Every structure is written in C-alpha cells, then in structure tokens.
Short mmCIF file of C-alpha atoms in Angstrom, two decimals:
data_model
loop_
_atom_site.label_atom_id
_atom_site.label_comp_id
_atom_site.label_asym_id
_atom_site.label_seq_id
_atom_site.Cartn_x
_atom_site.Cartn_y
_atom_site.Cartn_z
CA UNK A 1 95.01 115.97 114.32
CA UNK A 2 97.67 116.87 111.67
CA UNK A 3 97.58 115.39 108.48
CA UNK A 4 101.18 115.20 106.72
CA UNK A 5 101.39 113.48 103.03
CA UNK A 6 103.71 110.68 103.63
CA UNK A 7 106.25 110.34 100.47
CA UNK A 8 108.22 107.07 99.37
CA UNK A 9 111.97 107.42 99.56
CA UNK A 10 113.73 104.60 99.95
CA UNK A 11 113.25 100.48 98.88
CA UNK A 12 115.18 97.52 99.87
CA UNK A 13 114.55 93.75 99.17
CA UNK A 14 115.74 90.54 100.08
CA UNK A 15 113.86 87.75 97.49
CA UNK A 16 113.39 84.06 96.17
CA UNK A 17 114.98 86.40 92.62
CA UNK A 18 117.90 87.71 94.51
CA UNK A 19 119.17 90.18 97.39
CA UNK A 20 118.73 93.87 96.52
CA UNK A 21 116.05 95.56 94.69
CA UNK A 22 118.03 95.71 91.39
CA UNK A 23 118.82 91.85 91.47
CA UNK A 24 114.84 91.50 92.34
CA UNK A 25 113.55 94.40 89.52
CA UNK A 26 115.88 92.68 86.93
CA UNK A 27 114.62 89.58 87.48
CA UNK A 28 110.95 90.40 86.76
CA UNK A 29 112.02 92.12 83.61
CA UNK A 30 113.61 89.08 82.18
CA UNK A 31 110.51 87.15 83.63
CA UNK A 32 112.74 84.67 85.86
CA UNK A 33 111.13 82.54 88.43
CA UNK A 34 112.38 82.28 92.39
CA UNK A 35 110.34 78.65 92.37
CA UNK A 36 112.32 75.95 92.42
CA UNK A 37 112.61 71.89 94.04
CA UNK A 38 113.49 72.12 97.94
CA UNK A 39 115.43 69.44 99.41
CA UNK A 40 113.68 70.46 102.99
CA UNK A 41 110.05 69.78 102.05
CA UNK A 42 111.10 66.54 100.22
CA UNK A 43 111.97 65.27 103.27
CA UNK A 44 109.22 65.68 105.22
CA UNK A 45 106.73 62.66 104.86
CA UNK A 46 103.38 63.99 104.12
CA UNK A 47 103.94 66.68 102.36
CA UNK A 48 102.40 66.75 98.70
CA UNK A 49 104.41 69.28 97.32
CA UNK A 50 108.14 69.85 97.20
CA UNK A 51 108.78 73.04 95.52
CA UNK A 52 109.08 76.17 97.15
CA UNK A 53 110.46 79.71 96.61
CA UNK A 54 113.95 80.35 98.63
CA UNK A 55 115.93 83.09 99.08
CA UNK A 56 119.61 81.95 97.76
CA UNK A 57 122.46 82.26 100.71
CA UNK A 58 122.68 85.92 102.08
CA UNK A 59 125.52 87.27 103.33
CA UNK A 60 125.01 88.74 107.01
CA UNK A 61 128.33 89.32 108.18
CA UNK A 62 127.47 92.87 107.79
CA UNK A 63 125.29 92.66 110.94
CA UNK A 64 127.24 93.58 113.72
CA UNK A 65 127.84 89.84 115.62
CA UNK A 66 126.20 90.69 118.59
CA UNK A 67 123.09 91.39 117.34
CA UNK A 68 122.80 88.95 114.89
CA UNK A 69 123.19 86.12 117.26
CA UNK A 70 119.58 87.31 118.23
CA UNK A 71 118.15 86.61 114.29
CA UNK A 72 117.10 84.07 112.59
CA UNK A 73 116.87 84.17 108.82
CA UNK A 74 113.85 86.19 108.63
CA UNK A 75 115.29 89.27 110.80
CA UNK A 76 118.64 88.95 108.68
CA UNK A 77 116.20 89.48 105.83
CA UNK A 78 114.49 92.28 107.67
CA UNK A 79 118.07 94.05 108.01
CA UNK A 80 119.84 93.50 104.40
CA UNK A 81 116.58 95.04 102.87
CA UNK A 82 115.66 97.76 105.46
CA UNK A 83 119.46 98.72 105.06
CA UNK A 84 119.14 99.20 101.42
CA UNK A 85 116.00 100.80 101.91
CA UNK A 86 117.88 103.54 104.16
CA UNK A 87 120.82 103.81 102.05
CA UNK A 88 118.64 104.86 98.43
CA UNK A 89 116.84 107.40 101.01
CA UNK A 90 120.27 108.57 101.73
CA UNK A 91 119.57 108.49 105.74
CA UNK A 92 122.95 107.97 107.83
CA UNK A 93 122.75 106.06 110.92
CA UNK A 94 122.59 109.26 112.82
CA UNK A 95 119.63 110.75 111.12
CA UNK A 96 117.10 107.61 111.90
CA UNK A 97 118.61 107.16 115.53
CA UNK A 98 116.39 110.30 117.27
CA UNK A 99 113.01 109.72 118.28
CA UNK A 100 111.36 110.63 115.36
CA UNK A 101 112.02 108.07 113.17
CA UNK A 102 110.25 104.21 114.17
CA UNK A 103 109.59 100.82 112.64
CA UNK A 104 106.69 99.14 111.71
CA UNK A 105 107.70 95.76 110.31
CA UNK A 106 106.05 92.12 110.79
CA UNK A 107 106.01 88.43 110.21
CA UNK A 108 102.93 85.74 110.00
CA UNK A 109 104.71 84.26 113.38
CA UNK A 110 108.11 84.34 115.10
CA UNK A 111 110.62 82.04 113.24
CA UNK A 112 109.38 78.34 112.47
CA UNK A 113 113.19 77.22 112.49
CA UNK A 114 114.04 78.45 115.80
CA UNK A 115 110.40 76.92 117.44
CA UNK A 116 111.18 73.35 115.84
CA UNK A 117 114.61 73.93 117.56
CA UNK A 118 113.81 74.78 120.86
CA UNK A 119 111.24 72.34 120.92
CA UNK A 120 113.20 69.36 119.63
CA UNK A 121 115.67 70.23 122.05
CA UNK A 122 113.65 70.25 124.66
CA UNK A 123 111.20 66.82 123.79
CA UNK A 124 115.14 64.98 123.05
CA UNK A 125 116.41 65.83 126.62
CA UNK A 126 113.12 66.67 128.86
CA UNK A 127 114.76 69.12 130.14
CA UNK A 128 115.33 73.20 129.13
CA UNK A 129 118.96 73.50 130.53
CA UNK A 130 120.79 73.37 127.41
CA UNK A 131 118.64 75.85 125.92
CA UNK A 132 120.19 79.40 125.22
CA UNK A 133 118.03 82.47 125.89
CA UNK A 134 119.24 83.38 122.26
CA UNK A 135 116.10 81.75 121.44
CA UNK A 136 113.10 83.49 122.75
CA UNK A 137 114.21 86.62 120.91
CA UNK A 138 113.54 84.77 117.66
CA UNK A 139 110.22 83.13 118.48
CA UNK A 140 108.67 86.43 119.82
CA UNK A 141 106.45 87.57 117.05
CA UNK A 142 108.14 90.86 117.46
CA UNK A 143 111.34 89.53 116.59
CA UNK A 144 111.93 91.39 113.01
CA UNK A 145 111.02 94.90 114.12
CA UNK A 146 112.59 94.13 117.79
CA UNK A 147 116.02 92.81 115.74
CA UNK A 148 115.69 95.72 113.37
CA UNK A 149 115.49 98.78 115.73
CA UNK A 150 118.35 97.26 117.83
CA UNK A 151 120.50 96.56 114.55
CA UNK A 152 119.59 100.32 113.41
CA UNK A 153 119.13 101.96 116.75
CA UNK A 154 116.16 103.31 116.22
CA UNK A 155 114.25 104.43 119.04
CA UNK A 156 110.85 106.05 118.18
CA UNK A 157 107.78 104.12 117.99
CA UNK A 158 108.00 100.11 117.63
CA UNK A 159 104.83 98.16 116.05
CA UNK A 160 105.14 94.28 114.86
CA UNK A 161 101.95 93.98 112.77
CA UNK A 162 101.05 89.92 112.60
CA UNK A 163 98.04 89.09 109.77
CA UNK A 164 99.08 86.57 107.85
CA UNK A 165 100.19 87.39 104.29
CA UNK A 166 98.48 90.72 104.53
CA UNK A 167 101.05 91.73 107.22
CA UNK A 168 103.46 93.83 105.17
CA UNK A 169 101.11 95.86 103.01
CA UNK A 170 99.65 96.39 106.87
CA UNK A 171 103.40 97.58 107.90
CA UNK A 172 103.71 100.01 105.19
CA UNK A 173 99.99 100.96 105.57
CA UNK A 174 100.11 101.70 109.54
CA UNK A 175 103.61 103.09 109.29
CA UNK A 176 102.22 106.09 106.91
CA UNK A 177 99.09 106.66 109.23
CA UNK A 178 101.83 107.53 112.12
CA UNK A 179 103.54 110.01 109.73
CA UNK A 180 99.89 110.95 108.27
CA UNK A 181 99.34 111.88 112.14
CA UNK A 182 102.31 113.48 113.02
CA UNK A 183 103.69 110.95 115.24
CA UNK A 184 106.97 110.25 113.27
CA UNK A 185 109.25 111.52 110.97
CA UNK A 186 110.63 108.71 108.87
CA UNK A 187 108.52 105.20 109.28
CA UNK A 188 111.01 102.01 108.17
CA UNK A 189 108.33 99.64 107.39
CA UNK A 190 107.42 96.18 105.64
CA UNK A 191 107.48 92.17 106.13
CA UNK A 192 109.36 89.67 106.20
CA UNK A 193 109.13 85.36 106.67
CA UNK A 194 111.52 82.04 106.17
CA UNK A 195 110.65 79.62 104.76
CA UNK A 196 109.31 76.33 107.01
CA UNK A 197 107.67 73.55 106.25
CA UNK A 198 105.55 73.75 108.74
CA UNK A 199 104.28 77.30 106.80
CA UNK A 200 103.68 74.92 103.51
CA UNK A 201 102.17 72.10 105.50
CA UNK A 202 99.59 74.58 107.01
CA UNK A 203 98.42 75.24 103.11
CA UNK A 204 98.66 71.69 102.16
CA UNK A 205 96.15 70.91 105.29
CA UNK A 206 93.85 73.68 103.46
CA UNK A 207 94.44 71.72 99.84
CA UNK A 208 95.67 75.19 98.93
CA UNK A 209 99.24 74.13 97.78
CA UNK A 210 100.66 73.79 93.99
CA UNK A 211 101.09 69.61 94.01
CA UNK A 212 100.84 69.03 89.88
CA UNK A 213 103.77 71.00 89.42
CA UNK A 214 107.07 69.30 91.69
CA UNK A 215 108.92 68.17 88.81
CA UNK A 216 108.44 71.33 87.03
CA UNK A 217 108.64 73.95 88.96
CA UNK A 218 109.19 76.74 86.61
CA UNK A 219 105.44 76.35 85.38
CA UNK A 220 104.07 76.90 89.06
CA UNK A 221 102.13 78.85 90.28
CA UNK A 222 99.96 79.87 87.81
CA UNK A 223 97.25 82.87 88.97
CA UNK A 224 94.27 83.21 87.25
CA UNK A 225 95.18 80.73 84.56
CA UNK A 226 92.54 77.85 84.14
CA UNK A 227 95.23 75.11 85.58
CA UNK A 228 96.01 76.71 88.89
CA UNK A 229 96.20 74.47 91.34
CA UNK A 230 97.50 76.27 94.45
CA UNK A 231 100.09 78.49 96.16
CA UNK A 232 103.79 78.18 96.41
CA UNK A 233 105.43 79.26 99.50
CA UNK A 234 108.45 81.65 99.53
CA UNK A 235 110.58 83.62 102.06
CA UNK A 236 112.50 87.09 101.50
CA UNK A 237 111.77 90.70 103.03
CA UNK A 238 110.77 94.45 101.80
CA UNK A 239 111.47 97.33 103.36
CA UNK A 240 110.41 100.67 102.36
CA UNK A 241 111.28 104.46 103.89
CA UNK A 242 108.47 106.29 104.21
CA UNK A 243 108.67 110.43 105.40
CA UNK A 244 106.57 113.15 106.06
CA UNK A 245 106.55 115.74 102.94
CA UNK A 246 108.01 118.23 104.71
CA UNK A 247 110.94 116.22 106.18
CA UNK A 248 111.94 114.42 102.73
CA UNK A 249 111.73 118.24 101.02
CA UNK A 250 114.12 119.59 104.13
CA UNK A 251 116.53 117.26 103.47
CA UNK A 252 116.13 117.48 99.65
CA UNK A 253 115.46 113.53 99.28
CA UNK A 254 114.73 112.39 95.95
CA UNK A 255 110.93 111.43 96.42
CA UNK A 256 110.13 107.64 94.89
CA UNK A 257 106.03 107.65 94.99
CA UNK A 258 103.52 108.62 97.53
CA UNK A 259 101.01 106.74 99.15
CA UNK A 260 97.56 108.16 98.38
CA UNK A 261 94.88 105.78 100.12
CA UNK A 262 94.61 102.87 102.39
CA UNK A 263 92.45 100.53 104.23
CA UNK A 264 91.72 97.21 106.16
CA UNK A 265 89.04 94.98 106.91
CA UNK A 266 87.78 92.15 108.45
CA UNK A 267 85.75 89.22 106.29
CA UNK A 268 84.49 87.22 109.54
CA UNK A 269 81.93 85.56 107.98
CA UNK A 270 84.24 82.47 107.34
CA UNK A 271 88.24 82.74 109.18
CA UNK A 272 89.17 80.33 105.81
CA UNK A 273 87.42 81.43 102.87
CA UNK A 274 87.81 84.30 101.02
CA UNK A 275 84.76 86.37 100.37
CA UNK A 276 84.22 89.03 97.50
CA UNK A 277 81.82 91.68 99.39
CA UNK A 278 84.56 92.27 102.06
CA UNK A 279 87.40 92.63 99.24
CA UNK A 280 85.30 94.92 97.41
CA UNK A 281 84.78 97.22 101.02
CA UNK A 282 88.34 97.42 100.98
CA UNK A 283 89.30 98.28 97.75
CA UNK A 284 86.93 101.01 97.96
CA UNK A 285 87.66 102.34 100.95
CA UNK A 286 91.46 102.95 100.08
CA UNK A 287 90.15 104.32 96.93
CA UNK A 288 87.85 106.66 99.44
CA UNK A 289 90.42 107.86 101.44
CA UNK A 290 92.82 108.62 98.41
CA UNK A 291 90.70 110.90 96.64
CA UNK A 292 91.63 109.57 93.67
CA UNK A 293 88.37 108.28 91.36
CA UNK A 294 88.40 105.28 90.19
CA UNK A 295 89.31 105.55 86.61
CA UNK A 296 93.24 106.99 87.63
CA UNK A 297 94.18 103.54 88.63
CA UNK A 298 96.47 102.26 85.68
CA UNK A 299 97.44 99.15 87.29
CA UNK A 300 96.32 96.56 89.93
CA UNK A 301 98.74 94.65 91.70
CA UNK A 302 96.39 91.75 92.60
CA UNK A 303 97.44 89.24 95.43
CA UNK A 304 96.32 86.53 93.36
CA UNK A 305 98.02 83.58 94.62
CA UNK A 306 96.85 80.92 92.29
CA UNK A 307 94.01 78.88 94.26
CA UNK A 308 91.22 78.45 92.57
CA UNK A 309 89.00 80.26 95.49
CA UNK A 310 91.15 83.27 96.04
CA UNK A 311 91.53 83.83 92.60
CA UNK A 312 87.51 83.98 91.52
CA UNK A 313 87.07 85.90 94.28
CA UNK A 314 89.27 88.39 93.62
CA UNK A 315 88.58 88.80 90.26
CA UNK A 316 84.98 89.21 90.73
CA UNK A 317 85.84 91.64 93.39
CA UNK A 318 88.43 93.80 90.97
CA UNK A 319 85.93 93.94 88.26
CA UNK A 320 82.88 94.80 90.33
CA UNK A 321 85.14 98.18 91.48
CA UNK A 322 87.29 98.96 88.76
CA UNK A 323 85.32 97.58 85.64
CA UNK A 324 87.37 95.14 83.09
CA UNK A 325 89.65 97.87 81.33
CA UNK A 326 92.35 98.02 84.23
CA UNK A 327 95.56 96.36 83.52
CA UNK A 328 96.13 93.84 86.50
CA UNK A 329 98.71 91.05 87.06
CA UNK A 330 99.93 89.25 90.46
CA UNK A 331 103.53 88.57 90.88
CA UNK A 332 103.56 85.46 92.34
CA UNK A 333 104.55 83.38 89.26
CA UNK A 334 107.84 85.12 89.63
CA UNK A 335 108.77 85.05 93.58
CA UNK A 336 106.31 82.62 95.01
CA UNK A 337 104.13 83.71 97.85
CA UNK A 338 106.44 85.16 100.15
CA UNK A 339 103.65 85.46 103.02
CA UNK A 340 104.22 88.78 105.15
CA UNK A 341 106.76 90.16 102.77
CA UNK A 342 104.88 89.86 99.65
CA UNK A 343 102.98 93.24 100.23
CA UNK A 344 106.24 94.82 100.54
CA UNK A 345 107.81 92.96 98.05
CA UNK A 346 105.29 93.43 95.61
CA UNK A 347 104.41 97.22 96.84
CA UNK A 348 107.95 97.84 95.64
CA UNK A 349 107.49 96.06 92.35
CA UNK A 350 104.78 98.07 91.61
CA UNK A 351 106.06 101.61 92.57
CA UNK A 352 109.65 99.98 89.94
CA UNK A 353 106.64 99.51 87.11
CA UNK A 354 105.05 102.77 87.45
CA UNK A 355 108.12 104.69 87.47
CA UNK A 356 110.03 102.82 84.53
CA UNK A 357 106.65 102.76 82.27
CA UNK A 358 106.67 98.57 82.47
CA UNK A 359 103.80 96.64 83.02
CA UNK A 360 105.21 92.61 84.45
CA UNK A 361 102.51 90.29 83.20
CA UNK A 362 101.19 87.31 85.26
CA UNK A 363 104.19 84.92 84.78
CA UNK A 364 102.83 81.24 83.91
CA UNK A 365 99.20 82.61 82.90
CA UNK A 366 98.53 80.70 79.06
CA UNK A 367 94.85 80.64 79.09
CA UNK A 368 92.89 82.58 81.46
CA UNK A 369 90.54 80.52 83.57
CA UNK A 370 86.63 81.14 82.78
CA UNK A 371 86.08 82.76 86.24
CA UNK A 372 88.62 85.37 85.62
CA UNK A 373 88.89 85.91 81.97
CA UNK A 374 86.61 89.20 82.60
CA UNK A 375 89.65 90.89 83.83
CA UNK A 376 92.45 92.63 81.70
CA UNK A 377 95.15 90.32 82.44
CA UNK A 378 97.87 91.19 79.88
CA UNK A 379 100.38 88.17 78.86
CA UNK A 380 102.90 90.12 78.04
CA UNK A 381 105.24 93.21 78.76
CA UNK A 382 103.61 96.29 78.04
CA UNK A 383 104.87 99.81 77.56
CA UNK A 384 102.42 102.18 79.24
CA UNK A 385 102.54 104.78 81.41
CA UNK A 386 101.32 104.33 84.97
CA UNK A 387 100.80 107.03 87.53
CA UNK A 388 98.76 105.31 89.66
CA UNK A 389 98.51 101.66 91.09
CA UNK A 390 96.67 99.55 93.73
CA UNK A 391 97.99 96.78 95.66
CA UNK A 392 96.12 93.87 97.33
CA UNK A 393 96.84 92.19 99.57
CA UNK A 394 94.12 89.65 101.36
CA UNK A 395 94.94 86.89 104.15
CA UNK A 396 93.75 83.76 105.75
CA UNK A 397 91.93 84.52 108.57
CA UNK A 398 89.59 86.90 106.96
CA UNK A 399 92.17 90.16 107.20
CA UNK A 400 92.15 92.22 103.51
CA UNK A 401 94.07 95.24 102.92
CA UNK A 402 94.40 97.48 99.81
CA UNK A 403 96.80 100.99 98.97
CA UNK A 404 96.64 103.31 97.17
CA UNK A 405 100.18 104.19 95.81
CA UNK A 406 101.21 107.11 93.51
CA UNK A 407 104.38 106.74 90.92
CA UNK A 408 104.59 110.57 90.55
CA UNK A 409 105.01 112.83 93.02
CA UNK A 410 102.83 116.05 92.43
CA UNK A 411 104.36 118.83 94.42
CA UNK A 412 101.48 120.55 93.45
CA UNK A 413 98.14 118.72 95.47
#
C-alpha cells in the first residue's frame, strides 16, 4: 500500500469566540472567553447549570437556499468553516468536485433541535402528516458530511465519524489515513455540534457539568485548577484541508503543518470513566507511528475539560509519557467544550501557536489542583518556539484519540 505524507493547507472555524479562524485566533490571544449565561438552559427545569458556550448569529445566506433548507445549525457550521478552510488552501469549486477529493466530517449525534422538533410535533398532533421530509436529513448522524459534500459537490469518498467529543480529532485523523493510503487527493475533514440542552443535561446526569459558576461565567471552566467543578458545553465547527505531498507541491499550495502520527483506542473497562493506562496506549502509539521521540513534542494540547476525573487522569497519563517539562494547556477555558468540534477546533489552535511562536495558557487556571500540579501548566503567554505539538482528545464512552501534528513543514524527511 502507498504511503503519501499528508500536509495541512487550509483551516476554517466557526466558534463560541467568533466565525472565522482570525476572529477565533484573536480571541485566544487576548484571552477572551465564548462562556456566557444561556437563556435556553435557564428554562429548562432541572437543569443545574445555565451557562453555556454559543456560537453568536452566523450568517448562512451564503449557502445556496436549496441546500440549506436540509441544515440545521450544526451543518451551517460545517459549511462557513469548511468554506474558509478551502478558500486559505486556495481550492476553487472545480478543483475539489472530481473524485479525488472526499469528506470526513462528524457530529456526537444528528441535530438535537431538529429531534425535539419532529418529536414534539409528532406527540402534539399523534400524527406524522404535517411533518416535512426536510427533517430526516438533519437527524441522520451523517447529516454534516452528507450537507457538506452536497453544498461543495464533492463526490469522492464520504465518512461521518460519530465518538463523542473525540469525533473531530477522529475526522482529521481518518481523513489523512485515506490520503496516507492513496485513496484521495484532498481530505476536507473535522467536527462539528449545536448546542442542546439535552447535550448539557446528559453531563449534568453524569454530575460532570460546571454548576458553581452560573452567575459568573467568565471564571468557568477551570481545567486542572484545584476548583474545577465540571464541563461547559459549547457548539461551533473546524474544518481543516488536508493533501497528499505531492498534490499540495503540484499546485504550489502554501503548506500550513503536517500531520506526523496518530492513533485510537478503546478504554472498555468502564463506557463512563476515564482510565489512565488506555490514554497512555494512545498517546504512545501516535507518538509510534510519527517517528518522532518523545522529547520533540514542545506542546500538548490536552483535552482537559475541567472535571475533576478527566483531569487527574489525564495528567497522570501526560506525565507518565512525556515527563513534567512539556508545556501543556487545554483550551476549554476559552471556547467551552465544543464536543465533536473541539478536536478540530483546538487542532487548529494548536497548528496557529506553533506557527506564530505563542503558547495560550489554560484560561481560568489560578492554582493548580494537587493531582495535576506535576505537569508544566504555564499561566501565562509564552514566547517559545514550537515545532511540534500533540493533541488529545478522549470521549465518553471509552473512545481516546491522540495526533501527532508538525508546525514546520520539512521538505527534506
């Protein structure tokens, strides 16, 4: 089987800090914060916490009408960023419409607002007649890569990856071992979600959701830091353009970053809890297949999501592969947890750091907690150079991922 290096060539971002990746880059730099109080959750009885990290109103009118009548938010996401993401790789409509170019992008499920819809309907009236067939084609799990391809008109391969918030570093992951194999040309790949509160409700259940912090939002969450107390759910999408080598140099791209390593694995020892030996497999396994050792890594993106499990476990799992002198910081103090798009998201965050020297520190992290103060967990900006990075990304249900992603391209290898 051919092995092609698979090169980094185009980003594009929809986020709780803004649409586009400048609006999103900027926003880290001046360490903003997407959280903020949501009307929808404070409305639902039950709930325990009211804050939540939304994407501010997008303007779609630049989908053609026909096909967005098929999307809900989360495939109008999927477009505006995989858009972007095709316009920095400087890729016309005609280039990406042969059968060498696919998608790989996915969600945790089909859209939560369009389910609640059709099923309130349905319980108000007993009956399905008034329903539109608009609406299957946003509850199909598929429907973000199935919306994108027809809004693109892409026609080479098709894959809807579904594992929880581990779903777009999956995308991106799976998307480069098609080019890796010679399958495809040009892979548009990445996650995307809407918020729901359904999605928040499903954390609260777990006593996994940020409650202390509803009237201050700002200060929430808070990885690693000794007064976590749970995750904040977001929405938004990343998109990235992945090529072969040899296709990006034909067309004389400007090459972002390269992805050097990946891997997944299964924790099934508990489907709720995360668990440190599984973690540590992964990273190490990614670091395996990159060929990289482990002391090139300048940076870990963690997925730290600020539970208290998830982020012990991580930590112990960071430092029992990469030691206690690696820079890492999660992201999630800035946009939330943005479920299937944070590994895009925050895969595109990372490639923005290596590339402009700029390490983003763990927004809201004051005092590290005693389980995690092993780790190097800067507080603040740093200058540094950064040629290398990983990127975690590990779900509920027992489903870890980690990559491998290069800042520099070395033409060289």
């Amino acid at each position: 089987m051919p092995q092609h290096r698979v090169v980094i060539t185009g980003l594009g971002a929809v986020s709780p800090l803004g649409v586009g990746v400048r609006q999103m880059w900027e926003g880290l730099l001046e360490g903003r914060t997407g959280v903020r109080p949501s009307p929808a959750l404070s409305a639902v009885s039950g709930l325990r916490t009211t804050v939540a990290a939304s994407v501010s109103e997008v303007d779609a009118t630049g989908i053609d009408r026909k096909k967005r009548r098929y999307m809900s938010p989360m495939s109008v996401y999927a477009t505006i960023a995989a858009r972007e993401a095709l316009q920095m790789a400087s890729l016309t409509a005609e280039q990406v419409q042969g059968s060498r170019t696919g998608v790989c992008f996915g969600s945790t499920t089909g859209s939560s607002q369009e389910t609640e819809s059709f099923f309130q309907t349905m319980l108000r009236t007993g009956s399905v007649a008034s329903l539109k067939s608009t609406h299957f084609f946003k509850i199909m799990n598929s429907s973000c890569a199935a919306n994108l391809a027809q809004a693109l008109g892409i026609c080479g391969r098709l894959v809807a990856p579904s594992a929880a918030c581990a779903t777009g570093t999956i995308a991106i992951g799976l998307a480069a071992e098609a080019i890796a194999a010679g399958k495809q040309d040009v892979m548009i790949a990445g996650g995307a979600d809407e918020l729901h509160p359904l999605t928040v409700a499903v954390f609260d259940t777990f006593e996994a959701s940020s409650r202390a912090y509803n009237d201050r939002p700002d200060l929430t969450p808070r990885p690693f830091d000794k007064d976590r107390d749970g995750i904040v759910c977001g929405e938004g999408a990343g998109a990235v353009v992945l090529e072969a080598l040899e296709h990006a140099q034909a067309r004389k791209a400007e090459i972002l970053g390269e992805i050097r390593g990946f891997a997944i694995n299964s924790a099934p020892n508990d489907i709720a809890n995360p668990d440190v030996d599984s973690m540590v497999q992964c990273m190490t396994a990614a670091m395996d297949e990159s060929g990289l050792s482990k002391a090139s890594v300048d940076y870990i993106n963690a997925h730290a999501t600020g539970t208290v499990q998830g982020d012990e476990a991580e930590a112990q799992a960071i430092e029992s592969v990469f030691g206690r002198e690696t820079p890492v910081s999660s992201l999630k103090g800035h946009m939330g947890h943005t479920m299937a798009a944070c590994g895009a998201l925050e895969s595109i965050a990372t490639l923005l750091m290596m590339r402009q020297g700029v390490l983003v520190p763990t927004r809201n992290l004051q005092e590290p907690d005693v389980t995690c103060r092993r780790l190097n967990l800067p507080k603040a900006f740093e200058r540094r150079p950064m040629s290398v990075a990983m990127v975690n990304s590990f779900a509920l249900g027992g489903v870890n991922s980690a990559m491998v992603i290069s800042g520099r391209f070395d033409s060289d290898r």
